[in-house]
């Protein structure tokens, strides 16, 4: 560990500043290990290291994976802060975030705890993406005297420590101690105000329709809640203001209830998928024709090459074609409401994944609590809720399916939660869906399950025998192998992936090869050289705007030259719907507009579209986000050109990509936290594109007028040639 010891006084002046009644702290004392005495005041921590609290310890030379560490901040808190506050209800200790669990003490007393530690009776559960804003009784603060804030942290896997700060200390504002929440019902939306401090006051509601500009009076109440009208098709921004009757202080929150833009699909058949599908000669074809429309539906195909089959009732293309070539096929789908024809190319050759993969992955919902039953339940919902009719077809089991030990012959085995992996694959294949699996080139995965190190060939052969169609290969435990050698060249990063590629491509089936190593050594520059079908470009995504903004907008901006049919940049899985990374699921924390932005950007980026939520609990809004055929057509466009940012105008960014039919897909994003009036015509002129302008979410042609755009919202357009 890098020790940075500084004289105490200097450390304190560097570490914090007091402004506008807020203390901002950027550094703290740090010690690896665990000792209950470290929570108390009066401990000599002058020999501890000094760490930046805005970044995890891992990035500051501290090697402490799966371990405890303590932070301590010694400081005088001036009573002027309390005097200047008219509420005097609580003192706020805002740490930012902690990777993964913490216990926070003020002067030796526990004042906050999020996540659990291995020594807790219930065992370890990390909560690295929960904000740590603790409300503390002002009586616990030693005003004008020395205080100590001590934070015990447990890191359940790299990275670890306090991050996302700086740490902020202040007297609580009305907003800190009131919670204004809303919940959509069928026809009304319930707005509630609550506080642990039993406040009395008035709640007022005012709305603005962002499509028409009309203002709406939502009424007011002295009660704890009020119902306002809710129409699923209208985008209304509401401002709820709570006025505390005692102090006259106000706290407000603006929100936009979920609104559905995607028009309902017609009852007649409609084709919603890519216009081509790639398969290697002799590999089994698994392609469920993505037609929406009322069932029963019958299917036929003209021009099927020898060896290819079509089940006329289920619409599943199967069989094997041994002769390479581009086969133009006319697909026909018919039901009680009509008959539709669609031309389609089956490309038999060496290239697979001609368009980005669409499907589901267990990680963002179930984390390490995944089971075969849970996988099957999401797969069944992909079929029942119609998502398979839009091309969602990969069902990917992430980490935590492996047994504790390999079989006697060294082959990999499943744990009790996966009683029959082959049965799962067979069942998925019978529905036209595909199975994905997860492993690591290291001895262990990120969740500490068995990895494939020294068993690469054996493992991929087992996957082939089970019928696996997708492998996510996650670096993780390989870091230990990597550390053993001084070779840190690009070749050293490539090596484990090249090794698996050789065995993987030798299998007699098409296995999508997904690299997960967080973008190290500019993986986008060599991913195609190991025949990877996609590569993660960043660390893990989480369901916050900060994460979406950083991964989606900042880190993908320069990557467009590296993406192409067969080889895609992967900015990580979708964060819409019910998520949780554990057995405890909750709604995504993204606003509806952030979700529109997420799906629009992933469409423009030609990103993997892997649903991260429990599909069995998916609501109509989330289905409407994922099943807009015109939006998805941008993602699945055969040109495969990833969008790039073309205009940056303050908080407005315009991203665009050319499409195979000569049109241009354009996303105009409002990255600010306020509503902006976006002048569509101006941007189109700057881009030099003209033609019919189509609003892809609303699926209608529009004029290039001004448009009110929600905070973190988007206007997604296609300009047709
Ligand atoms: C991470 C990976 C996640 C998930 C997790 C499983 O390294 O980025 O997507 O696969 O491991 O433990």
XYZ file of C-alpha atoms and ligand atoms in Angstrom:
733
model
C 0.000 0.000 0.000
C 1.153 3.521 -0.793
C 1.476 5.375 2.519
C 1.048 9.133 2.338
C 1.552 10.592 5.765
C 1.253 14.322 6.182
C 1.522 16.533 9.238
C -1.952 16.642 10.812
C -2.574 20.354 10.355
C -1.641 20.385 6.703
C -3.813 17.353 6.058
C -6.818 19.064 7.578
C -6.469 22.282 5.630
C -6.082 20.300 2.428
C -8.867 17.985 3.324
C -11.823 20.257 3.900
C -13.316 23.646 3.296
C -16.324 25.424 4.774
C -18.512 27.386 2.418
C -22.142 28.490 2.579
C -22.653 26.473 5.754
C -21.395 23.283 4.182
C -18.166 21.473 4.996
C -16.658 19.776 1.961
C -14.111 17.046 2.623
C -11.955 15.513 -0.069
C -9.441 13.503 1.977
C -9.470 11.235 4.997
C -7.144 9.040 7.038
C -7.222 5.413 5.934
C -6.118 2.051 7.329
C -6.596 -1.437 5.906
C -7.928 -3.981 8.379
C -10.643 -4.044 10.992
C -10.614 -2.977 14.605
C -13.748 -1.936 16.552
C -11.672 0.597 18.501
C -11.168 2.617 15.294
C -14.685 4.011 15.540
C -13.859 6.021 18.666
C -12.562 9.517 19.132
C -9.182 9.752 20.815
C -7.428 7.189 18.613
C -4.068 8.237 17.255
C -4.500 7.905 13.488
C -1.623 10.199 12.577
C 0.309 7.237 11.148
C -2.547 6.287 8.798
C -2.421 6.924 5.066
C -4.225 9.899 3.533
C -6.659 8.975 0.786
C -8.842 10.880 -1.645
C -12.466 10.104 -0.705
C -13.838 10.858 -4.159
C -12.247 7.728 -5.683
C -12.153 4.155 -4.433
C -9.009 3.047 -2.580
C -8.278 0.581 -5.385
C -7.332 3.481 -7.670
C -4.946 4.911 -5.080
C -2.543 2.020 -4.743
C -4.436 0.199 -1.984
C -4.667 -3.508 -2.643
C -7.626 -4.560 -0.518
C -10.030 -6.824 -2.372
C -12.457 -8.820 -0.229
C -11.418 -6.997 2.900
C -12.095 -4.344 5.519
C -10.728 -0.828 5.663
C -11.439 2.213 7.862
C -11.562 5.912 7.114
C -11.337 8.610 9.778
C -11.946 12.350 9.544
C -11.047 14.546 12.522
C -12.555 18.008 12.399
C -14.086 20.892 14.306
C -17.689 21.610 13.357
C -18.597 25.277 13.927
C -21.810 26.065 15.796
C -22.428 28.870 13.262
C -23.799 26.146 10.978
C -26.490 25.292 13.473
C -27.242 28.931 14.293
C -27.828 29.772 10.642
C -30.392 26.975 10.263
C -34.060 27.650 11.025
C -35.176 24.001 10.939
C -32.554 22.549 13.344
C -33.887 19.048 12.751
C -30.876 17.077 11.574
C -27.209 17.147 10.635
C -26.319 15.537 7.299
C -23.270 13.344 6.702
C -23.222 12.798 2.940
C -20.436 10.356 2.049
C -21.331 10.012 -1.629
C -21.110 6.242 -2.278
C -19.339 3.316 -0.647
C -18.059 0.261 -2.482
C -19.511 -2.024 -1.069
C -20.880 -1.873 2.548
C -20.314 0.604 5.346
C -20.955 1.424 8.974
C -20.587 5.118 9.711
C -19.901 6.498 13.190
C -19.936 10.009 14.587
C -17.859 10.326 17.744
C -18.023 6.578 18.240
C -21.805 6.247 17.769
C -23.258 4.323 14.804
C -25.211 6.805 12.671
C -25.589 4.933 9.390
C -25.219 1.507 7.819
C -25.925 0.386 4.259
C -25.185 -3.119 3.019
C -24.001 -5.920 5.264
C -20.593 -7.422 6.040
C -19.411 -11.043 6.209
C -19.389 -10.887 9.998
C -23.081 -9.844 10.098
C -25.532 -12.632 10.959
C -27.185 -12.429 7.515
C -23.805 -12.537 5.698
C -22.379 -10.140 3.147
C -24.460 -8.047 0.766
C -22.809 -5.097 -0.959
C -24.672 -1.912 -1.896
C -22.127 0.006 -3.920
C -24.734 1.951 -5.836
C -26.793 3.259 -2.895
C -26.129 6.868 -1.926
C -24.935 7.353 1.676
C -26.704 10.459 2.970
C -27.115 9.934 6.698
C -29.340 12.154 8.873
C -27.937 12.527 12.366
C -29.331 14.177 15.485
C -27.595 17.579 15.944
C -27.129 16.625 19.608
C -24.491 14.059 18.546
C -22.297 16.780 17.066
C -19.686 18.325 19.384
C -20.172 21.910 18.242
C -16.994 23.987 18.090
C -15.019 20.988 19.319
C -13.093 18.156 17.729
C -15.330 15.464 16.139
C -14.413 12.225 14.481
C -16.327 10.627 11.640
C -15.188 7.047 11.201
C -16.339 4.791 8.407
C -15.868 1.043 8.443
C -15.958 -0.333 4.904
C -16.106 -3.868 3.608
C -15.131 -4.408 -0.025
C -16.584 -7.606 -1.495
C -14.583 -7.359 -4.758
C -12.595 -4.747 -6.653
C -12.918 -1.753 -6.596
C -13.504 -0.744 -2.937
C -13.844 2.252 -0.655
C -15.599 5.616 -0.451
C -16.183 7.266 -3.841
C -18.417 9.649 -5.757
C -18.025 12.448 -3.189
C -16.552 14.729 -1.904
C -18.014 14.116 1.533
C -20.380 16.914 2.546
C -21.556 17.944 6.010
C -24.385 20.426 6.578
C -27.504 21.101 8.604
C -30.412 19.389 6.854
C -32.488 21.517 4.501
C -36.233 20.918 4.168
C -35.454 18.911 1.034
C -33.049 16.691 3.018
C -35.759 15.675 5.464
C -38.843 15.480 3.245
C -39.511 12.798 0.739
C -41.862 13.690 -2.097
C -42.709 10.556 -4.036
C -45.107 9.560 -6.783
C -46.624 6.334 -7.989
C -48.503 5.778 -11.203
C -51.838 3.924 -10.910
C -54.305 3.084 -13.691
C -55.863 6.536 -14.192
C -54.382 8.569 -11.363
C -50.933 9.229 -10.040
C -50.525 9.431 -6.257
C -48.179 12.123 -4.892
C -47.144 11.677 -1.258
C -45.031 13.694 1.102
C -43.425 12.201 4.173
C -40.747 13.061 6.715
C -39.312 11.313 9.750
C -39.739 14.689 11.535
C -43.571 14.954 11.470
C -43.726 18.199 9.520
C -46.991 20.058 8.830
C -47.582 22.003 5.660
C -49.197 22.238 2.223
C -48.450 20.261 -0.918
C -49.185 22.013 -4.264
C -49.127 20.468 -7.729
C -48.694 22.168 -11.069
C -48.201 20.429 -14.405
C -47.065 21.256 -17.915
C -47.817 19.127 -20.973
C -44.488 19.011 -22.798
C -46.071 18.197 -26.151
C -48.661 21.013 -26.193
C -47.138 23.458 -23.668
C -50.474 23.592 -21.784
C -50.297 24.165 -17.997
C -52.401 22.057 -15.643
C -53.474 22.861 -12.079
C -53.019 19.723 -9.972
C -54.588 21.209 -6.809
C -53.211 21.353 -3.291
C -53.670 19.550 0.012
C -52.720 19.723 3.659
C -52.907 15.920 3.789
C -49.962 13.601 3.191
C -50.988 12.785 -0.361
C -53.019 13.799 -3.395
C -54.152 12.098 -6.605
C -53.594 13.803 -9.938
C -54.996 12.625 -13.280
C -52.738 10.238 -15.203
C -52.988 9.507 -18.906
C -50.393 7.013 -20.123
C -50.028 8.758 -23.475
C -49.271 12.284 -22.192
C -45.859 13.574 -21.198
C -46.582 15.926 -18.302
C -43.954 17.464 -16.112
C -45.326 18.017 -12.607
C -43.845 20.252 -9.943
C -44.816 19.273 -6.398
C -44.021 21.919 -3.792
C -44.246 21.316 -0.064
C -44.351 24.413 2.181
C -43.502 23.846 5.847
C -46.104 25.798 7.844
C -43.759 26.510 10.740
C -40.796 27.998 8.875
C -42.345 28.857 5.502
C -39.479 26.945 3.879
C -40.265 25.033 0.713
C -39.030 21.814 -0.851
C -40.021 20.801 -4.333
C -39.585 17.992 -6.756
C -40.356 17.782 -10.442
C -41.195 14.513 -12.101
C -42.684 13.097 -15.256
C -44.812 9.963 -14.807
C -44.149 7.113 -17.251
C -45.640 7.911 -20.639
C -45.953 5.586 -23.606
C -45.079 6.875 -27.062
C -44.812 3.627 -29.046
C -48.095 3.102 -30.929
C -49.800 -0.251 -30.407
C -48.737 -2.879 -32.925
C -51.291 -3.741 -35.614
C -53.179 -7.030 -35.304
C -52.050 -8.036 -38.798
C -48.560 -9.581 -39.095
C -45.658 -7.135 -39.107
C -41.979 -8.001 -39.499
C -39.830 -6.388 -36.779
C -36.433 -7.942 -37.254
C -33.154 -7.529 -39.101
C -33.177 -7.985 -42.866
C -30.402 -10.579 -42.779
C -29.145 -13.339 -40.531
C -25.663 -14.887 -40.624
C -24.814 -18.524 -39.961
C -21.678 -20.563 -40.604
C -21.871 -23.481 -43.058
C -23.070 -26.589 -41.206
C -23.987 -24.787 -37.961
C -27.524 -25.203 -36.670
C -29.756 -22.277 -37.671
C -31.890 -20.964 -34.810
C -33.946 -17.973 -35.881
C -37.471 -17.322 -34.702
C -39.064 -15.061 -37.305
C -39.808 -11.823 -35.461
C -43.365 -11.094 -36.643
C -45.795 -9.338 -34.311
C -49.549 -9.684 -34.735
C -52.380 -11.765 -33.453
C -51.848 -15.500 -33.082
C -52.484 -18.033 -34.552
C -50.187 -17.066 -37.409
C -48.848 -19.283 -40.165
C -45.537 -18.896 -41.915
C -44.019 -19.918 -45.210
C -40.804 -19.146 -47.049
C -39.802 -19.116 -50.714
C -36.197 -19.631 -51.663
C -34.985 -21.564 -48.609
C -31.613 -23.135 -49.396
C -31.095 -26.860 -49.136
C -30.897 -27.978 -45.520
C -32.790 -25.001 -44.065
C -36.212 -25.687 -42.592
C -39.174 -23.587 -41.495
C -41.759 -24.676 -38.967
C -44.879 -23.189 -40.523
C -46.736 -22.940 -37.186
C -44.080 -21.535 -34.901
C -42.159 -19.598 -37.552
C -38.807 -21.000 -36.431
C -36.127 -21.248 -39.093
C -33.922 -24.263 -38.447
C -31.782 -26.900 -40.113
C -28.233 -26.531 -41.421
C -26.934 -25.259 -44.731
C -23.597 -26.598 -45.853
C -23.070 -24.416 -48.908
C -21.927 -20.842 -48.311
C -23.851 -18.111 -50.084
C -26.354 -15.281 -49.750
C -29.835 -16.764 -50.015
C -32.661 -14.346 -50.698
C -35.813 -15.650 -49.132
C -39.361 -14.337 -49.238
C -41.041 -14.855 -45.897
C -44.812 -14.855 -45.623
C -46.788 -14.518 -42.393
C -50.575 -14.738 -42.325
C -53.279 -14.452 -39.687
C -56.972 -13.545 -39.491
C -56.120 -9.886 -40.135
C -53.931 -10.179 -43.190
C -50.914 -11.564 -44.997
C -47.515 -9.933 -45.128
C -44.462 -10.663 -47.260
C -40.922 -9.789 -46.326
C -37.680 -10.329 -48.188
C -34.807 -11.516 -46.078
C -31.266 -12.773 -46.701
C -29.820 -15.844 -45.052
C -26.078 -15.298 -45.254
C -24.243 -18.568 -44.950
C -20.583 -17.754 -44.445
C -18.005 -17.093 -41.769
C -19.664 -13.985 -40.339
C -22.241 -14.240 -37.580
C -23.894 -11.470 -35.543
C -24.566 -9.338 -38.616
C -26.629 -7.137 -36.311
C -26.153 -6.558 -32.560
C -27.443 -9.364 -30.332
C -30.866 -8.901 -28.734
C -31.989 -10.826 -25.695
C -31.789 -11.011 -21.936
C -29.106 -11.488 -19.287
C -29.610 -12.451 -15.644
C -27.033 -10.147 -14.026
C -28.761 -6.764 -13.615
C -31.783 -8.388 -12.038
C -30.745 -11.522 -10.163
C -26.990 -11.040 -9.688
C -25.595 -14.085 -7.897
C -29.127 -15.224 -6.934
C -29.821 -16.514 -10.438
C -31.475 -19.919 -10.898
C -32.717 -22.014 -13.788
C -36.274 -21.302 -12.691
C -35.686 -17.552 -12.764
C -34.056 -17.795 -16.184
C -36.981 -19.815 -17.517
C -39.467 -17.372 -16.096
C -37.887 -14.451 -17.965
C -37.582 -16.566 -21.126
C -41.253 -17.515 -20.917
C -42.159 -13.844 -20.523
C -40.013 -12.905 -23.552
C -42.352 -15.180 -25.498
C -45.653 -14.379 -23.730
C -45.247 -10.627 -23.645
C -44.343 -10.593 -27.321
C -40.700 -9.504 -26.967
C -39.562 -12.467 -29.066
C -41.697 -11.007 -31.876
C -39.237 -8.108 -31.882
C -36.126 -10.262 -32.112
C -35.140 -10.693 -28.448
C -33.712 -14.191 -28.639
C -30.583 -14.757 -26.507
C -31.320 -15.883 -22.943
C -28.018 -15.444 -21.130
C -27.142 -16.910 -17.774
C -24.510 -14.692 -16.164
C -22.277 -15.568 -13.197
C -23.205 -18.072 -10.433
C -24.410 -21.144 -12.331
C -21.229 -23.175 -11.600
C -20.813 -25.872 -8.948
C -18.170 -25.498 -6.225
C -16.014 -28.188 -7.766
C -15.419 -29.697 -11.161
C -16.424 -33.281 -11.956
C -13.815 -36.016 -11.447
C -12.877 -35.815 -15.154
C -12.235 -32.072 -14.806
C -15.365 -31.033 -16.652
C -17.407 -28.135 -15.377
C -20.611 -28.837 -13.448
C -23.657 -26.758 -12.572
C -24.751 -25.977 -9.028
C -28.067 -27.029 -7.481
C -29.850 -23.988 -8.790
C -29.257 -25.260 -12.352
C -30.459 -28.857 -12.328
C -30.444 -29.310 -16.117
C -28.484 -26.917 -18.320
C -28.894 -29.090 -21.402
C -32.625 -29.332 -20.748
C -32.716 -25.541 -20.522
C -30.928 -25.198 -23.871
C -33.205 -27.756 -25.526
C -36.303 -26.019 -24.226
C -35.068 -22.598 -25.403
C -34.152 -23.983 -28.825
C -37.598 -25.545 -29.189
C -39.005 -22.019 -28.807
C -36.532 -20.502 -31.252
C -34.564 -18.856 -28.433
C -30.860 -19.303 -27.662
C -28.837 -19.965 -24.523
C -25.948 -17.850 -23.299
C -23.480 -18.704 -20.555
C -20.757 -16.926 -18.565
C -17.200 -17.818 -17.590
C -13.796 -16.285 -16.968
C -10.312 -16.925 -18.359
C -9.218 -16.815 -14.707
C -9.520 -19.532 -12.083
C -12.478 -17.695 -10.578
C -15.222 -15.423 -11.853
C -16.100 -12.045 -10.374
C -18.594 -13.739 -8.088
C -15.847 -16.208 -6.999
C -17.338 -19.116 -8.958
C -15.187 -21.505 -10.986
C -13.565 -20.025 -14.088
C -12.126 -21.763 -17.153
C -8.383 -21.326 -16.520
C -6.557 -24.412 -17.859
C -9.930 -25.949 -18.786
C -10.735 -23.738 -21.773
C -11.097 -26.533 -24.335
C -12.966 -28.829 -22.002
C -15.384 -26.069 -20.986
C -16.256 -24.924 -24.468
C -16.801 -28.535 -25.484
C -19.173 -28.944 -22.559
C -20.992 -25.775 -23.583
C -21.269 -27.114 -27.102
C -22.679 -30.406 -25.800
C -25.254 -28.487 -23.797
C -26.160 -26.333 -26.812
C -24.790 -22.974 -25.701
C -25.058 -20.160 -28.274
C -23.326 -17.251 -26.495
C -20.304 -17.025 -24.218
C -19.607 -13.985 -22.047
C -15.963 -14.301 -21.064
C -15.172 -12.048 -18.116
C -11.565 -11.135 -17.211
C -12.028 -10.967 -13.390
C -9.982 -13.741 -11.714
C -7.548 -13.626 -14.624
C -6.049 -10.538 -12.988
C -4.162 -12.932 -10.691
C -2.594 -14.726 -13.682
C -1.852 -11.397 -15.276
C -0.065 -10.187 -12.148
C 2.313 -13.173 -12.261
C 4.082 -11.922 -15.370
C 5.902 -8.662 -16.041
C 4.461 -8.670 -19.568
C 1.815 -5.955 -19.681
C 1.842 -5.513 -23.440
C -1.354 -5.525 -25.499
C -0.482 -9.125 -26.429
C -0.744 -10.081 -22.772
C -4.310 -8.736 -22.681
C -5.162 -10.496 -25.931
C -3.700 -13.879 -24.930
C -6.523 -15.380 -22.811
C -9.142 -14.307 -25.339
C -7.200 -15.673 -28.287
C -6.836 -18.990 -26.537
C -10.575 -19.364 -26.020
C -11.319 -18.162 -29.533
C -9.446 -21.053 -31.064
C -11.508 -23.644 -29.181
C -14.759 -21.734 -29.464
C -14.675 -21.376 -33.231
C -13.755 -25.053 -33.559
C -17.204 -26.002 -32.238
C -19.816 -27.191 -34.732
C -22.256 -24.465 -33.716
C -22.258 -20.676 -33.787
C -21.321 -19.274 -30.420
C -21.495 -15.517 -30.011
C -18.197 -14.547 -28.395
C -18.665 -11.688 -25.913
C -15.560 -10.211 -24.297
C -15.931 -8.605 -20.904
C -12.755 -6.918 -19.704
C -14.060 -3.367 -19.239
C -12.206 -1.802 -22.163
C -8.643 -2.528 -20.998
C -5.821 -2.059 -23.520
C -8.306 -0.445 -25.942
C -10.065 -3.736 -26.599
C -12.024 -2.088 -29.434
C -8.760 -1.965 -31.403
C -8.146 -5.716 -31.250
C -11.475 -7.363 -30.337
C -12.168 -8.268 -33.979
C -8.688 -9.878 -34.173
C -9.794 -12.517 -31.650
C -13.030 -12.802 -33.634
C -15.015 -11.387 -30.732
C -18.574 -10.571 -31.676
C -18.688 -7.842 -29.046
C -16.554 -6.387 -26.297
C -17.525 -4.438 -23.237
C -16.045 -0.979 -23.484
C -16.391 0.070 -19.817
C -16.920 -1.118 -16.256
C -20.367 -2.130 -15.073
C -23.376 0.056 -15.717
C -25.836 0.851 -12.950
C -29.265 2.459 -13.020
C -28.320 6.066 -12.373
C -28.120 9.007 -14.740
C -24.438 9.474 -13.839
C -23.631 5.939 -14.927
C -25.740 6.149 -18.080
C -24.244 9.512 -18.996
C -20.656 8.436 -18.398
C -20.891 5.076 -20.158
C -23.280 6.103 -22.926
C -22.229 9.604 -23.866
C -18.676 10.141 -22.617
C -17.044 6.792 -23.202
C -18.632 5.785 -26.492
C -18.057 9.103 -28.247
C -14.789 8.099 -29.922
C -15.510 4.421 -30.471
C -17.616 4.529 -33.644
C -14.778 3.538 -36.010
C -14.345 0.166 -34.285
C -17.868 -1.217 -34.516
C -18.988 -3.161 -37.593
C -21.275 -6.056 -38.522
C -20.081 -9.117 -36.641
C -18.013 -7.117 -34.116
C -19.765 -4.657 -31.827
C -18.849 -2.225 -29.053
C -20.813 -3.244 -25.962
C -21.640 -0.429 -23.516
C -23.247 -2.995 -21.155
C -26.720 -4.305 -20.501
C -29.992 -2.421 -20.304
C -31.065 -0.821 -17.043
C -34.824 -0.525 -17.539
C -37.546 -2.445 -15.664
C -37.168 -4.240 -12.347
C -33.509 -4.612 -11.392
C -31.611 -5.388 -8.218
C -28.409 -7.397 -8.822
C -29.749 -9.686 -6.055
C -32.886 -11.532 -5.005
C -34.403 -8.158 -4.067
C -35.740 -6.428 -7.144
C -36.921 -2.827 -7.425
C -37.857 -0.422 -10.207
C -35.035 1.174 -12.168
C -34.031 4.524 -10.732
C -33.922 6.112 -14.188
C -36.698 8.562 -14.990
C -38.932 7.711 -17.961
C -37.044 10.219 -20.100
C -33.676 8.799 -19.063
C -35.030 5.447 -20.189
C -36.068 6.857 -23.580
C -32.576 8.331 -23.828
C -30.988 5.000 -22.863
C -32.843 2.971 -25.488
C -32.446 5.672 -28.161
C -28.703 5.914 -27.536
C -28.205 2.142 -27.480
C -30.097 1.986 -30.805
C -27.858 4.667 -32.280
C -24.707 3.036 -30.865
C -25.514 -0.343 -32.464
C -25.113 -1.667 -28.936
C -25.956 -5.131 -27.680
C -29.597 -4.973 -26.566
C -29.605 -7.310 -23.590
C -32.534 -6.711 -21.267
C -31.362 -6.628 -17.659
C -34.653 -6.874 -15.766
C -36.992 -9.630 -14.679
C -39.159 -9.872 -17.791
C -41.926 -11.698 -15.925
C -42.547 -8.479 -13.958
C -42.165 -6.119 -16.912
C -44.829 -3.395 -17.156
C -46.447 -1.989 -20.331
C -44.184 1.054 -20.288
C -41.008 -1.040 -20.373
C -42.453 -3.298 -23.074
C -43.241 -0.161 -25.116
C -39.623 1.006 -24.727
C -38.173 -2.277 -25.910
C -40.694 -3.068 -28.628
C -40.743 -0.049 -30.882
C -39.980 -1.590 -34.274
C -38.797 1.699 -35.819
C -36.397 2.423 -32.967
C -35.095 -1.154 -32.965
C -34.620 -0.993 -36.732
C -31.928 1.643 -36.134
C -30.076 -0.749 -33.807
C -30.495 -3.654 -36.233
C -29.633 -1.683 -39.363
C -27.497 -3.756 -41.723
C -24.959 -1.022 -42.391
C -23.924 -1.465 -38.775
C -22.436 2.016 -38.421
C -22.325 3.262 -34.868
C -23.490 6.842 -34.301
C -21.110 9.604 -33.349
C -21.689 12.938 -31.663
C -21.978 15.466 -34.467
C -23.116 18.627 -32.679
C -22.458 19.704 -29.114
C -24.476 22.818 -28.338
C -24.172 23.480 -24.615
C -26.253 20.813 -22.902
C -27.673 19.570 -26.191
C -25.837 16.797 -28.011
C -26.795 15.528 -31.431
C -25.698 12.015 -32.380
C -26.239 10.627 -35.859
C -25.643 7.502 -37.915
C -26.194 6.677 -41.571
C -28.614 3.848 -42.347
C -28.562 1.185 -45.036
C -31.537 2.722 -46.901
C -29.756 6.067 -47.281
C -31.612 7.678 -44.385
C -30.032 9.137 -41.248
C -30.924 8.338 -37.654
C -30.514 11.339 -35.376
C -30.802 11.614 -31.608
C -31.099 15.093 -30.123
C -30.371 14.700 -26.411
C -31.045 17.209 -23.660
C -28.348 16.403 -21.110
C -29.405 19.158 -18.720
C -31.675 18.782 -15.724
C -34.230 21.284 -17.016
C -36.716 21.289 -19.883
C -35.139 22.737 -23.053
C -36.713 24.078 -26.187
C -34.947 22.178 -28.948
C -34.934 23.625 -32.432
C -34.975 20.534 -34.643
C -34.770 22.504 -37.916
C -31.602 24.283 -36.829
C -29.784 21.036 -36.083
C -30.919 19.374 -39.298
C -29.636 22.365 -41.272
C -26.310 22.239 -39.434
C -26.084 18.544 -40.211
C -26.923 19.199 -43.842
C -29.639 16.544 -43.976
C -33.027 17.074 -45.560
C -36.011 14.915 -46.364
C -39.076 13.634 -44.564
C -38.532 13.847 -40.820
C -39.928 10.957 -38.820
C -40.296 10.883 -35.044
C -39.292 7.285 -34.360
C -40.817 6.966 -30.893
C -44.193 8.353 -32.003
C -43.845 6.669 -35.406
C -45.136 9.663 -37.299
C -43.767 12.185 -39.769
C -43.292 15.565 -38.110
C -42.309 19.087 -39.034
C -38.863 20.265 -37.976
C -40.286 22.661 -35.375
C -39.247 23.550 -31.856
C -39.788 20.782 -29.354
C -39.900 20.950 -25.555
C -37.500 18.246 -24.437
C -37.538 16.847 -20.925
C -34.538 16.836 -18.576
C -32.189 14.042 -19.762
C -34.699 13.429 -22.581
C -34.410 12.838 -26.313
C -35.967 13.490 -29.686
C -35.159 10.485 -31.873
C -35.599 11.100 -35.582
C -35.013 9.483 -38.905
C -34.576 11.721 -41.891
C -35.652 9.709 -44.899
C -33.887 10.194 -48.166
C -18.580 -8.307 -13.804
C -19.236 -8.053 -15.136
C -20.731 -8.061 -14.918
C -21.140 -9.400 -14.370
C -20.357 -9.723 -13.096
C -20.611 -11.142 -12.612
O -17.198 -8.293 -13.962
O -18.799 -6.831 -15.660
O -21.399 -7.775 -16.139
O -20.933 -10.376 -15.349
O -18.976 -9.581 -13.313
O -19.910 -11.453 -11.465
